[in-house]
Coordinates of C-alpha atoms in Angstrom, one line a residue:
X21 CA 0.0 0.0 0.0
X22 CA 3.0 2.2 -0.3
X23 CA 2.1 4.0 -3.5
X24 CA 3.3 7.5 -2.9
X25 CA 5.7 9.4 -5.0
X26 CA 7.6 12.7 -4.3
X27 CA 6.7 13.7 -7.9
X28 CA 3.0 13.5 -7.0
X29 CA 2.9 17.0 -5.5
X30 CA 4.7 18.5 -8.4
X31 CA 2.3 16.8 -10.8
X32 CA -0.7 18.2 -8.9
X33 CA 0.8 21.7 -8.9
X34 CA 1.0 21.5 -12.7
X35 CA -2.5 20.2 -13.2
X36 CA -4.4 22.4 -10.7
X37 CA -6.2 25.3 -12.3
X38 CA -6.3 27.4 -9.2
X39 CA -3.6 29.1 -7.3
X40 CA -2.2 27.0 -4.5
X41 CA -0.6 28.4 -1.4
X42 CA 0.0 27.4 2.2
X43 CA -3.1 27.3 4.4
X44 CA -2.5 27.7 8.1
X45 CA -2.3 24.3 9.7
X46 CA -4.6 23.6 12.6
X47 CA -2.9 22.1 15.6
X48 CA -5.7 19.8 16.7
X49 CA -5.5 16.2 17.8
X50 CA -7.1 13.9 15.3
X51 CA -10.1 12.0 16.6
X52 CA -9.2 9.0 14.3
X53 CA -5.5 8.0 14.1
X54 CA -6.1 6.7 10.5
X55 CA -7.8 9.8 9.0
X56 CA -6.3 13.2 8.6
X57 CA -9.8 14.8 8.6
X58 CA -11.0 16.9 11.5
X59 CA -14.8 16.3 11.3
X60 CA -15.4 18.2 14.5
X61 CA -14.4 21.3 12.5
X62 CA -15.8 20.6 9.1
X63 CA -17.4 17.4 7.8
X64 CA -18.9 16.0 4.6
X65 CA -22.6 15.1 4.8
X66 CA -23.6 14.2 1.2
X67 CA -21.6 13.2 -2.0
X68 CA -22.7 13.8 -5.6
X69 CA -20.3 11.5 -7.6
X70 CA -20.1 11.7 -11.4
X71 CA -17.4 9.4 -12.7
X72 CA -16.3 7.4 -15.7
X73 CA -14.5 4.0 -15.5
X74 CA -11.7 4.2 -18.1
X75 CA -10.6 0.6 -18.7
X76 CA -7.9 1.6 -21.2
X77 CA -6.1 3.9 -18.8
X78 CA -7.3 1.9 -15.8
X79 CA -8.5 5.0 -14.1
X80 CA -11.7 6.3 -12.4
X81 CA -12.1 9.9 -13.3
X82 CA -14.7 12.5 -12.7
X83 CA -16.1 14.9 -10.1
X84 CA -16.9 14.5 -6.4
X85 CA -19.1 17.2 -5.0
X86 CA -19.7 17.2 -1.2
X87 CA -22.2 19.0 0.9
X88 CA -20.4 20.1 4.0
X89 CA -21.2 21.2 7.6
X90 CA -18.8 23.8 9.0
X91 CA -18.9 26.5 11.7
X92 CA -16.7 29.1 10.2
X93 CA -13.9 26.6 9.8
X94 CA -10.9 27.9 7.8
X95 CA -10.5 24.6 6.1
X96 CA -11.8 21.1 5.5
X97 CA -9.4 18.2 5.4
X98 CA -9.8 15.1 3.1
X99 CA -7.8 11.9 2.9
X100 CA -6.0 11.0 -0.4
X101 CA -4.1 7.9 -1.3
X102 CA -2.4 8.5 -4.7
X103 CA -5.1 10.5 -6.4
X104 CA -4.5 13.1 -9.0
X105 CA -6.6 16.1 -7.8
X106 CA -6.9 18.5 -10.7
X107 CA -9.2 21.2 -9.5
X108 CA -11.1 22.2 -6.4
X109 CA -14.0 24.7 -6.3
X110 CA -16.1 26.1 -3.5
X111 CA -19.9 26.5 -3.9
X112 CA -21.7 29.0 -1.7
X113 CA -25.3 29.2 -0.5
X114 CA -26.3 30.8 -3.8
X115 CA -24.7 28.1 -5.8
X116 CA -21.9 30.3 -7.0
X117 CA -18.5 28.7 -7.7
X118 CA -15.2 30.1 -6.8
X119 CA -11.5 29.0 -6.7
X120 CA -9.8 28.2 -3.4
X121 CA -6.4 27.4 -2.0
X122 CA -5.4 23.9 -1.2
X123 CA -2.4 22.4 0.5
X124 CA -1.1 18.8 0.4
X125 CA 0.9 17.5 3.4
X126 CA 3.9 15.3 2.9
X127 CA 2.6 11.8 2.2
X128 CA 2.6 9.1 5.0
X129 CA 3.6 5.7 3.8
X130 CA 0.4 4.1 5.2
X131 CA -2.2 6.8 5.5
X132 CA -1.5 8.8 2.3
X133 CA -1.9 12.5 2.2
X134 CA -3.9 15.2 3.9
X135 CA -5.7 17.5 1.5
X136 CA -6.3 20.9 3.2
X137 CA -9.0 22.9 1.3
X138 CA -9.5 26.5 2.4
X139 CA -13.1 27.5 3.1
X140 CA -15.1 30.6 3.2
X141 CA -17.8 31.4 5.8
X142 CA -20.6 30.8 3.3
X143 CA -19.2 27.6 1.7
X144 CA -21.8 24.9 1.4
X145 CA -20.2 22.6 -1.0
X146 CA -16.8 21.6 -2.3
X147 CA -16.3 20.3 -5.9
X148 CA -13.3 18.2 -6.7
X149 CA -12.2 17.1 -10.2
X150 CA -9.8 14.1 -9.9
X151 CA -8.5 10.8 -11.3
X152 CA -7.5 7.7 -9.5
X153 CA -3.8 6.7 -9.6
X154 CA -2.4 3.8 -11.5
X155 CA -1.8 1.7 -8.3
X156 CA -5.0 2.6 -6.4
X157 CA -5.1 0.1 -3.5
X158 CA -8.9 -0.3 -3.6
X159 CA -9.1 -1.1 -7.3
X160 CA -8.6 -4.2 -9.3
X161 CA -8.8 -4.0 -13.1
X162 CA -9.1 -7.3 -14.7
X163 CA -8.6 -7.9 -18.5
X164 CA -11.2 -10.1 -20.3
X165 CA -9.1 -13.2 -20.1
X166 CA -9.0 -12.9 -16.3
X167 CA -12.8 -13.2 -16.2
X168 CA -15.2 -16.1 -16.7
X169 CA -17.0 -14.7 -19.7
X170 CA -13.7 -13.7 -21.5
X171 CA -15.7 -11.0 -23.3
X172 CA -15.4 -7.9 -21.1
X173 CA -12.9 -6.5 -18.5
X174 CA -13.9 -6.2 -14.9
X175 CA -13.4 -3.7 -12.1
X176 CA -14.2 -3.9 -8.4
X177 CA -13.4 -2.0 -5.3
X178 CA -12.4 -2.9 -1.8
X179 CA -12.5 0.2 0.4
X180 CA -12.1 -1.3 3.9
X181 CA -10.2 -0.3 5.9
X182 CA -8.7 3.0 4.6
X183 CA -8.7 2.5 0.8
X184 CA -11.8 4.5 -0.2
X185 CA -9.3 7.4 -0.3
X186 CA -7.5 5.7 -3.2
X187 CA -10.5 6.1 -5.6
X188 CA -12.5 8.9 -4.1
X189 CA -11.2 12.0 -2.2
X190 CA -13.1 11.7 1.1
X191 CA -13.0 11.9 4.9
X192 CA -12.0 8.2 5.2
X193 CA -12.8 7.3 8.8
X194 CA -15.6 4.9 10.0
X195 CA -16.9 7.6 12.3
X196 CA -17.9 10.0 9.5
X197 CA -21.1 9.2 7.6
X198 CA -22.6 10.7 4.4
X199 CA -25.3 9.9 1.9
X200 CA -24.5 9.7 -1.8
X201 CA -25.9 9.9 -5.3
X202 CA -23.7 8.6 -8.1
X203 CA -23.6 8.7 -11.9
X204 CA -21.3 6.1 -13.4
X205 CA -20.3 5.7 -17.0
X206 CA -19.0 2.3 -18.2
X207 CA -18.4 0.7 -21.6
X208 CA -21.6 -0.3 -23.4
X209 CA -22.4 -4.0 -22.7
X210 CA -21.3 -3.9 -19.1
X211 CA -23.3 -3.6 -15.9
X212 CA -22.4 -1.5 -12.9
X213 CA -23.5 -2.0 -9.3
X214 CA -22.8 -0.1 -6.1
X215 CA -23.5 -0.2 -2.3
X216 CA -26.9 1.6 -3.1
X217 CA -30.0 1.1 -5.1
X218 CA -29.1 -1.0 -8.1
X219 CA -30.2 -1.9 -11.6
X220 CA -31.3 -5.4 -12.4
X221 CA -30.7 -5.2 -16.1
X222 CA -27.9 -3.8 -18.2
X223 CA -28.2 -0.2 -19.5
X224 CA -28.2 0.2 -23.3
X225 CA -25.9 3.2 -23.1
X226 CA -23.5 2.3 -20.3
X227 CA -24.9 5.0 -18.0
X228 CA -26.0 4.1 -14.5
X229 CA -27.3 6.1 -11.5
X230 CA -27.3 5.0 -7.9
X231 CA -28.7 6.4 -4.7
X232 CA -27.9 5.7 -1.0
X233 CA -30.1 7.9 1.1
X234 CA -28.9 6.4 4.4
X235 CA -25.6 7.9 5.7
X236 CA -22.7 5.4 5.5
X237 CA -18.9 5.7 6.2
X238 CA -16.5 5.9 3.3
X239 CA -15.2 2.3 3.8
X240 CA -18.7 1.1 2.7
X241 CA -18.4 2.8 -0.7
X242 CA -18.3 0.1 -3.3
X243 CA -18.4 -0.3 -7.1
X244 CA -18.4 -3.3 -9.4
X245 CA -18.4 -3.1 -13.2
X246 CA -18.4 -6.2 -15.4
X247 CA -20.3 -8.7 -17.5
X248 CA -22.7 -9.9 -14.9
X249 CA -26.5 -10.4 -14.6
X250 CA -29.2 -10.5 -11.9
X251 CA -31.6 -13.2 -10.7
X252 CA -33.9 -12.9 -7.7
X253 CA -34.1 -15.3 -4.8
X254 CA -36.8 -13.8 -2.7
X255 CA -38.9 -10.6 -2.7
X256 CA -36.0 -8.5 -1.4
X257 CA -33.0 -10.8 -2.1
X258 CA -31.1 -11.7 -5.2
X259 CA -27.7 -12.5 -6.9
X260 CA -25.5 -10.7 -9.4
X261 CA -23.0 -13.0 -11.1
X262 CA -21.4 -14.0 -14.4
X263 CA -23.7 -16.0 -16.6
X264 CA -21.6 -19.2 -16.0
X265 CA -22.0 -18.8 -12.2
X266 CA -25.4 -17.2 -11.8
X267 CA -27.6 -20.3 -11.6
X268 CA -25.1 -22.1 -9.3
X269 CA -25.2 -19.1 -7.0
X270 CA -29.0 -18.9 -7.0
X271 CA -29.1 -22.6 -5.9
X272 CA -26.3 -22.2 -3.4
X273 CA -27.9 -19.2 -1.7
X274 CA -31.4 -20.5 -1.7
X275 CA -31.8 -19.8 2.0
X276 CA -30.8 -16.1 1.7
X277 CA -34.3 -14.8 2.2
X278 CA -34.8 -17.1 5.2
X279 CA -31.6 -15.7 6.7
X280 CA -33.0 -12.2 6.5
X281 CA -36.2 -13.3 8.2
X282 CA -34.2 -15.1 10.9
X283 CA -32.1 -12.0 11.5
X284 CA -35.1 -9.8 11.8
X285 CA -36.7 -12.1 14.3
X286 CA -33.6 -11.9 16.4
X287 CA -32.8 -8.2 16.4
X288 CA -35.4 -6.1 14.6
X289 CA -36.4 -5.1 11.0
X290 CA -33.8 -5.2 8.2
X291 CA -32.9 -1.5 7.8
X292 CA -31.6 -1.3 4.2
X293 CA -34.6 -2.3 2.0
X294 CA -32.9 -4.9 -0.2
X295 CA -30.2 -7.5 0.5
X296 CA -28.5 -8.6 -2.7
X297 CA -25.1 -10.3 -3.2
X298 CA -22.7 -10.1 -6.1
X299 CA -20.3 -13.0 -6.8
X300 CA -17.0 -11.4 -7.9
X301 CA -14.1 -12.9 -9.8
X302 CA -11.9 -15.3 -7.9
X303 CA -9.3 -12.6 -7.3
X304 CA -11.6 -10.9 -4.7
X305 CA -9.3 -10.7 -1.6
X306 CA -11.8 -11.6 1.1
X307 CA -14.6 -14.0 1.8
X308 CA -17.1 -11.2 1.7
X309 CA -17.5 -7.5 2.2
X310 CA -20.6 -6.1 3.8
X311 CA -21.3 -3.2 1.4
X312 CA -24.8 -2.0 2.2
X313 CA -27.5 -3.5 0.0
X314 CA -24.9 -5.4 -2.0
X315 CA -22.5 -7.8 -0.3
X316 CA -19.4 -8.5 -2.3
X317 CA -18.7 -12.2 -2.3
X318 CA -15.9 -14.6 -3.2
X319 CA -16.8 -17.4 -5.6
X320 CA -15.1 -19.9 -3.3
X321 CA -18.3 -20.0 -1.2
X322 CA -20.0 -21.9 -4.0
X323 CA -19.4 -25.6 -3.3
X324 CA -22.6 -27.2 -4.7
X325 CA -23.6 -28.4 -1.2
X326 CA -24.5 -25.1 0.6
X327 CA -21.9 -25.9 3.2
X328 CA -20.2 -22.5 3.4
X329 CA -23.2 -20.2 3.5
X330 CA -22.4 -19.2 7.0
X331 CA -20.3 -16.5 5.2
X332 CA -23.6 -15.1 3.9
X333 CA -25.1 -15.1 7.4
X334 CA -22.0 -13.2 8.5
X335 CA -22.2 -10.5 5.9
X336 CA -26.0 -10.2 6.4
X337 CA -25.4 -9.7 10.2
X338 CA -23.2 -6.8 9.3
X339 CA -26.4 -5.0 8.2
X340 CA -26.9 -4.4 11.9
X341 CA -23.5 -4.7 13.5
X342 CA -21.1 -2.6 11.4
X343 CA -23.3 -0.9 8.9
X344 CA -26.1 0.2 11.2
X345 CA -23.9 0.6 14.3
X346 CA -20.3 1.2 13.3
X347 CA -17.0 1.2 15.1
X348 CA -15.9 4.8 15.5
X349 CA -12.3 4.0 14.6
X350 CA -10.4 0.8 13.7
X351 CA -9.2 0.6 17.3
X352 CA -12.7 -0.6 18.1
X353 CA -12.9 -3.0 15.2
X354 CA -14.3 -5.8 17.4
X355 CA -17.6 -3.8 17.7
X356 CA -18.1 -4.6 14.0
X357 CA -16.7 -8.1 13.8
X358 CA -17.2 -9.6 17.2
X359 CA -20.9 -8.6 17.2
X360 CA -21.3 -9.9 13.7
X361 CA -19.6 -13.2 14.3
X362 CA -21.9 -13.7 17.3
X363 CA -25.0 -12.6 15.3
X364 CA -24.0 -14.9 12.4
X365 CA -23.9 -17.9 14.7
X366 CA -27.4 -17.1 16.0
X367 CA -28.7 -17.0 12.5
X368 CA -27.2 -20.3 11.7
X369 CA -28.6 -21.8 14.9
X370 CA -32.1 -20.5 14.0
X371 CA -32.0 -22.1 10.5
X372 CA -29.9 -25.3 11.0
X373 CA -29.9 -26.1 14.7
X374 CA -27.7 -25.7 17.7
X375 CA -25.4 -28.7 16.8
X376 CA -24.5 -27.2 13.5
X377 CA -24.0 -23.7 14.9
X378 CA -21.9 -24.9 17.7
X379 CA -19.7 -26.8 15.3
X380 CA -19.0 -23.5 13.6
X381 CA -18.3 -21.9 17.0
X382 CA -15.8 -24.6 17.9
X383 CA -13.8 -24.0 14.7
X384 CA -13.8 -20.3 15.4
X385 CA -12.6 -20.9 19.0
X386 CA -9.8 -23.1 17.5
X387 CA -8.9 -20.2 15.3
X388 CA -8.8 -17.8 18.3
X389 CA -6.6 -20.1 20.3
X390 CA -4.2 -20.4 17.3
X391 CA -4.1 -16.6 16.9
X392 CA -3.3 -16.1 20.6
X393 CA -0.4 -18.6 20.4
X394 CA 1.0 -17.0 17.2
X395 CA 0.7 -13.4 18.5
X396 CA 1.6 -14.3 22.1
X397 CA -0.9 -14.1 25.0
X398 CA 0.6 -10.8 26.2
X399 CA 0.6 -9.1 22.8
X400 CA -1.2 -5.8 22.6
X401 CA -2.8 -7.1 19.4
X402 CA -4.8 -9.7 21.4
X403 CA -6.8 -6.9 23.1
X404 CA -10.2 -6.1 21.9
X405 CA -9.7 -2.3 22.5
X406 CA -6.6 -1.6 20.4
X407 CA -4.1 1.3 20.4
X408 CA -3.3 1.6 16.7
X409 CA -1.7 5.1 16.7
X410 CA 1.2 5.1 14.2
X411 CA 0.2 1.5 13.1
X412 CA -1.4 0.2 10.0
X413 CA -5.1 -0.5 10.7
X414 CA -4.8 -3.7 8.7
X415 CA -3.0 -5.1 11.8
X416 CA -6.4 -5.2 13.5
X417 CA -7.8 -7.6 10.9
X418 CA -7.1 -10.8 12.8
X419 CA -9.2 -13.5 14.4
X420 CA -9.0 -11.6 17.7
X421 CA -11.7 -9.1 16.8
X422 CA -13.9 -11.7 15.3
X423 CA -13.6 -14.6 17.7
X424 CA -12.5 -13.0 21.0
X425 CA -15.3 -10.5 20.5
X426 CA -17.8 -13.2 19.9
X427 CA -16.7 -15.1 23.0
X428 CA -17.2 -12.0 25.1
X429 CA -20.8 -11.8 23.9
X430 CA -21.3 -15.5 24.4
X431 CA -20.0 -15.1 27.9
X432 CA -22.5 -12.3 28.6
X433 CA -25.3 -14.3 27.1
X434 CA -24.6 -17.3 29.3
X435 CA -24.2 -15.1 32.5
X436 CA -27.2 -12.8 31.8
X437 CA -29.5 -15.3 30.1
X438 CA -30.4 -15.5 26.4
X439 CA -33.8 -13.7 26.6
X440 CA -32.5 -10.8 28.5
X441 CA -29.4 -10.6 26.4
X442 CA -31.4 -10.6 23.2
X443 CA -33.5 -7.8 24.5
X444 CA -30.3 -5.8 25.2
X445 CA -28.9 -6.4 21.7
X446 CA -32.1 -5.3 20.1
X447 CA -32.1 -2.2 22.2
X448 CA -28.4 -1.5 21.5
X449 CA -28.9 -1.7 17.7
X450 CA -31.9 0.6 17.9
X451 CA -30.2 3.1 20.3
X452 CA -27.0 3.5 18.2
X453 CA -28.5 3.1 14.8
X454 CA -26.8 5.0 12.0
X455 CA -24.1 6.1 14.5
X456 CA -20.6 5.1 15.4
X457 CA -19.6 3.8 18.8
X458 CA -16.6 3.0 20.9
X459 CA -15.8 0.2 23.4
X460 CA -16.5 2.7 26.1
X461 CA -19.9 3.5 24.6
X462 CA -20.8 -0.1 24.5
X463 CA -19.7 -0.8 28.1
X464 CA -21.6 2.3 29.4
X465 CA -24.7 1.2 27.6
X466 CA -24.4 -2.3 28.9
X467 CA -24.0 -1.3 32.5
X468 CA -26.8 1.3 32.2
X469 CA -29.1 -1.3 30.7
X470 CA -28.2 -3.9 33.4
X471 CA -27.7 -1.7 36.5
X472 CA -27.7 -4.7 38.8
X473 CA -25.1 -6.6 36.8
X474 CA -22.8 -8.4 39.2
X475 CA -19.5 -6.7 39.8
X476 CA -17.6 -9.9 38.9
X477 CA -19.2 -10.0 35.5
X478 CA -18.4 -6.3 35.0
X479 CA -14.8 -6.9 36.0
X480 CA -14.5 -9.9 33.7
X481 CA -16.0 -7.9 30.8
X482 CA -13.6 -5.0 31.3
X483 CA -10.7 -7.5 31.5
X484 CA -11.8 -9.1 28.3
X485 CA -12.0 -5.8 26.5
X486 CA -8.9 -4.1 27.7
X487 CA -6.4 -6.8 28.6
X488 CA -4.5 -9.2 26.3
X489 CA -5.0 -12.9 26.0
X490 CA -8.0 -15.0 27.1
X491 CA -9.9 -15.2 30.3
X492 CA -10.6 -18.5 32.1
X493 CA -14.0 -19.1 30.4
X494 CA -15.0 -22.3 28.6
X495 CA -18.1 -21.7 26.5
X496 CA -20.8 -24.5 26.5
X497 CA -20.7 -25.8 23.0
X498 CA -22.4 -29.0 21.9
X499 CA -19.5 -31.0 20.3
X500 CA -20.8 -34.5 19.6
X501 CA -20.2 -34.2 15.9
X502 CA -16.6 -33.3 16.4
X503 CA -16.1 -36.0 19.0
X504 CA -17.2 -38.5 16.3
X505 CA -14.7 -36.9 13.9
X506 CA -11.9 -37.3 16.4
X507 CA -12.7 -41.0 16.9
X508 CA -12.5 -41.4 13.1
X509 CA -9.2 -39.6 13.0
X510 CA -7.7 -42.0 15.6
X511 CA -9.0 -45.1 13.9
X512 CA -7.8 -43.9 10.5
X513 CA -4.4 -42.9 11.7
X514 CA -3.8 -46.4 13.2
X515 CA -4.5 -48.2 9.9
X516 CA -4.9 -45.7 7.0
X517 CA -4.6 -48.4 4.4
X518 CA -7.4 -50.5 5.8
X519 CA -9.8 -48.3 7.7
X520 CA -12.6 -46.6 5.7
X521 CA -13.8 -43.4 7.3
X522 CA -17.5 -43.1 8.2
X523 CA -17.7 -39.7 6.6
X524 CA -20.6 -40.0 4.2
X525 CA -22.7 -37.3 5.9
X526 CA -19.8 -35.0 7.0
X527 CA -20.1 -31.3 6.2
X528 CA -17.2 -29.2 5.2
X529 CA -16.8 -28.2 8.8
X530 CA -16.3 -31.7 10.0
X531 CA -13.7 -32.2 7.3
X532 CA -11.9 -29.1 8.5
X533 CA -11.8 -30.5 12.0
X534 CA -10.6 -33.8 10.6
X535 CA -7.6 -32.2 8.9
X536 CA -6.8 -30.1 12.0
X537 CA -6.5 -33.3 14.0
X538 CA -4.6 -35.5 11.6
X539 CA -1.2 -36.6 12.9
X540 CA 2.0 -36.2 11.0
X541 CA 2.4 -38.5 8.0
X542 CA 6.0 -39.7 8.1
X543 CA 5.2 -42.8 5.9
X544 CA 3.0 -41.2 3.4
X545 CA 0.2 -43.7 4.0
X546 CA -2.3 -41.2 5.4
X547 CA -2.3 -38.9 2.4
X548 CA -2.0 -41.6 -0.1
X549 CA -5.1 -43.3 1.2
X550 CA -7.0 -40.1 1.6
X551 CA -6.3 -39.2 -2.0
X552 CA -7.2 -42.7 -3.1
X553 CA -10.6 -42.6 -1.3
X554 CA -11.6 -38.9 -1.7
X555 CA -9.5 -37.3 -4.5
X556 CA -8.8 -34.1 -2.6
X557 CA -6.4 -33.0 -5.3
X558 CA -9.5 -32.6 -7.5
X559 CA -11.9 -31.1 -5.1
X560 CA -13.8 -28.0 -6.2
X561 CA -14.3 -27.0 -2.5
X562 CA -11.7 -24.4 -1.9
X563 CA -11.9 -24.8 1.9
X564 CA -11.0 -28.5 1.6
X565 CA -8.4 -27.8 -1.1
X566 CA -6.8 -25.3 1.3
X567 CA -6.7 -27.9 4.1
X568 CA -5.3 -30.6 1.8
X569 CA -2.6 -28.5 0.3
X570 CA -1.4 -27.3 3.7
X571 CA -1.3 -30.9 5.0
X572 CA 0.8 -31.9 2.0
X573 CA 3.2 -29.0 2.5
X574 CA 3.6 -29.7 6.3
X575 CA 4.3 -33.4 5.6
X576 CA 7.0 -33.1 3.0
X577 CA 5.3 -32.3 -0.2
X578 CA 6.6 -34.1 -3.3
X579 CA 7.6 -32.3 -6.5
X580 CA 4.7 -33.8 -8.5
X581 CA 2.3 -32.6 -5.8
X582 CA 3.5 -29.0 -6.3
X583 CA 1.3 -28.8 -9.4
X584 CA -1.8 -28.8 -7.2
X585 CA -0.3 -25.9 -5.2
X586 CA 0.5 -23.9 -8.3
X587 CA -2.9 -24.4 -9.8
X588 CA -4.6 -23.3 -6.6
X589 CA -2.5 -20.2 -6.2
X590 CA -3.1 -19.2 -9.8
X591 CA -6.9 -19.7 -9.6
X592 CA -7.8 -18.3 -6.2
X593 CA -7.1 -14.8 -4.9
X594 CA -8.8 -15.0 -1.5
X595 CA -6.1 -13.8 1.0
X596 CA -7.3 -16.2 3.7
X597 CA -6.2 -19.1 1.6
X598 CA -3.3 -17.9 -0.5
X599 CA -1.2 -16.0 2.1
X600 CA -1.0 -19.0 4.6
X601 CA 0.0 -21.3 1.7
X602 CA 2.9 -19.0 0.6
X603 CA 3.9 -18.7 4.3
X604 CA 3.8 -22.5 4.7
X605 CA 5.8 -23.1 1.6
X606 CA 8.4 -20.6 2.8
X607 CA 8.6 -22.2 6.3
X608 CA 8.9 -25.8 4.9
X609 CA 11.9 -25.4 2.6
X610 CA 10.0 -24.2 -0.5
X611 CA 10.8 -20.5 -0.5
X612 CA 12.1 -20.6 -4.0
X613 CA 8.9 -22.3 -5.3
X614 CA 6.8 -19.8 -3.3
X615 CA 8.5 -16.9 -5.0
X616 CA 8.2 -18.5 -8.4
X617 CA 4.5 -19.1 -7.9
X618 CA 4.0 -15.5 -6.8
X619 CA 5.7 -14.1 -9.8
X620 CA 3.3 -16.1 -12.0
X621 CA 0.2 -15.3 -10.0
X622 CA 0.7 -11.7 -8.7
X623 CA -0.9 -9.9 -11.6
X624 CA -4.1 -11.7 -11.0
X625 CA -4.3 -10.8 -7.3
X626 CA -6.0 -7.8 -5.9
X627 CA -3.5 -5.1 -4.6
X628 CA -4.4 -5.9 -1.0
X629 CA -3.5 -9.6 -1.5
X630 CA -0.5 -8.8 -3.6
X631 CA 0.9 -6.4 -1.1
X632 CA 0.5 -8.9 1.8
X633 CA 2.3 -11.6 0.0
X634 CA 5.0 -9.2 -1.3
X635 CA 5.7 -8.2 2.3
X636 CA 5.9 -11.8 3.4
X637 CA 8.2 -13.0 0.7
X638 CA 10.3 -9.9 0.3
X639 CA 10.4 -8.3 3.8
X640 CA 12.0 -4.9 4.1
X641 CA 15.1 -4.9 6.3

């Protein structure tokens, strides 16, 4: 994400049509360590976006016009990550335009650049003409051969955590919300979709309009442009996908409308009108992104057995925890992800039963324990409330926020009682709706709502939020299905050539647990017989392929088996899968192969994934 050049300021000076001079710098502590903006002085409230997606130059270019609120502020500060800002105008309360002065601070290697725009007392809007840079972190431009249809190119964004500033000049902090209306021009024959009201058919002229009348933070700004189509699932749910994937996705996500109903029954009405998903190309760096009204989704969730749809439940739950009530800064990231992971599990329990939901919880708890071991149980990064000053917010994106946060809420549920706890959560979402919150705000509301909460529970909760590591709490999960898996592991490990696993009804989650408990395979019999019986090298289930490949690497992978690894790394861009494989190869004597695979695959990865692997394989000294 280090895409800043000393020549950028010079280029901007040449391109700007107004005079640029120094503006007095305000010496005020930033409320968000990852945004240069000072929203308490002047803030954006509505965005009119008019852009064109230029696939030849791989640029988004156009005009961003913001309504602003200010109390005689001398300037408004925006975040910028490699943009080419060509012109800035002020618009007063009579709709008159005028030039203004701007100043660009020296770029920060992580956060980008602060754009100081001088204001007048009667300024109501700022109008910015700009282009995205060639290495915009949020954007991935795919050529036609990198897509399923092979007919048109593709573009999609990933704005979380601080990458909206790489394709739109904005106040890029989760504590700042604005509405937006967008006009987007794309090549004829392609469809565009955003985190807003969306078309369900392609436009004949390549012109699209979008409206988001509910205020959202910049990290939830999203755009996808490609050769995709729409099919409904329910009255307010549907899928966008490439024609070769669309019918599979509709079948895979058949329970989507049921998930929305289950979520509403738990914590109140769905607040965003529609809930649609778009299946993106395989290079999408994450499992899903909870962009309002349109979840961005990895194709790796399509397994033809509906076994990985808990990811859908997770992104849907974000409609309440994250999108409705948002962490004020990335230091409180657990308020988004811990609440969502808990909520996701409750949806899964409502639809598929406690045994199934607890199986998912147990896998998550294993991930949490592994993260604590890897980070160290005294690491600052194992706290829920983080101190990320002078740190990259991407450091917060670990299983700690998700699973430790979920365990805290599970602890409170068990201590308080489910009925009372559900009443609290419904009240919490309603009280803080369309606002941002902090850990302190959550705790204050919790202790106010439950004024007689035992001091021991309060102390444990505070400890869980502010201290590293885990507390001595064992959640009550029903684990009979995993106990059966462990019995099968033991029997199979004793005689892998003779014992046939009783796995006919296993879900993907039971197989994951199986792989996590397999012993070392010094003789090669375990993997040989697993491959003979189940052909894991040919599986279309990315989760199982990931488990299988890592088991091979950790048990002395053979040269002929490396073809499986290369094929996977060239066809999947989800960071959760590819980054650990590169790391595992490097740790197990295959660093040369790891680098060779990366050189072949890197142009197909999203910049976020590419940067992570680059930093792993080529660390800066």
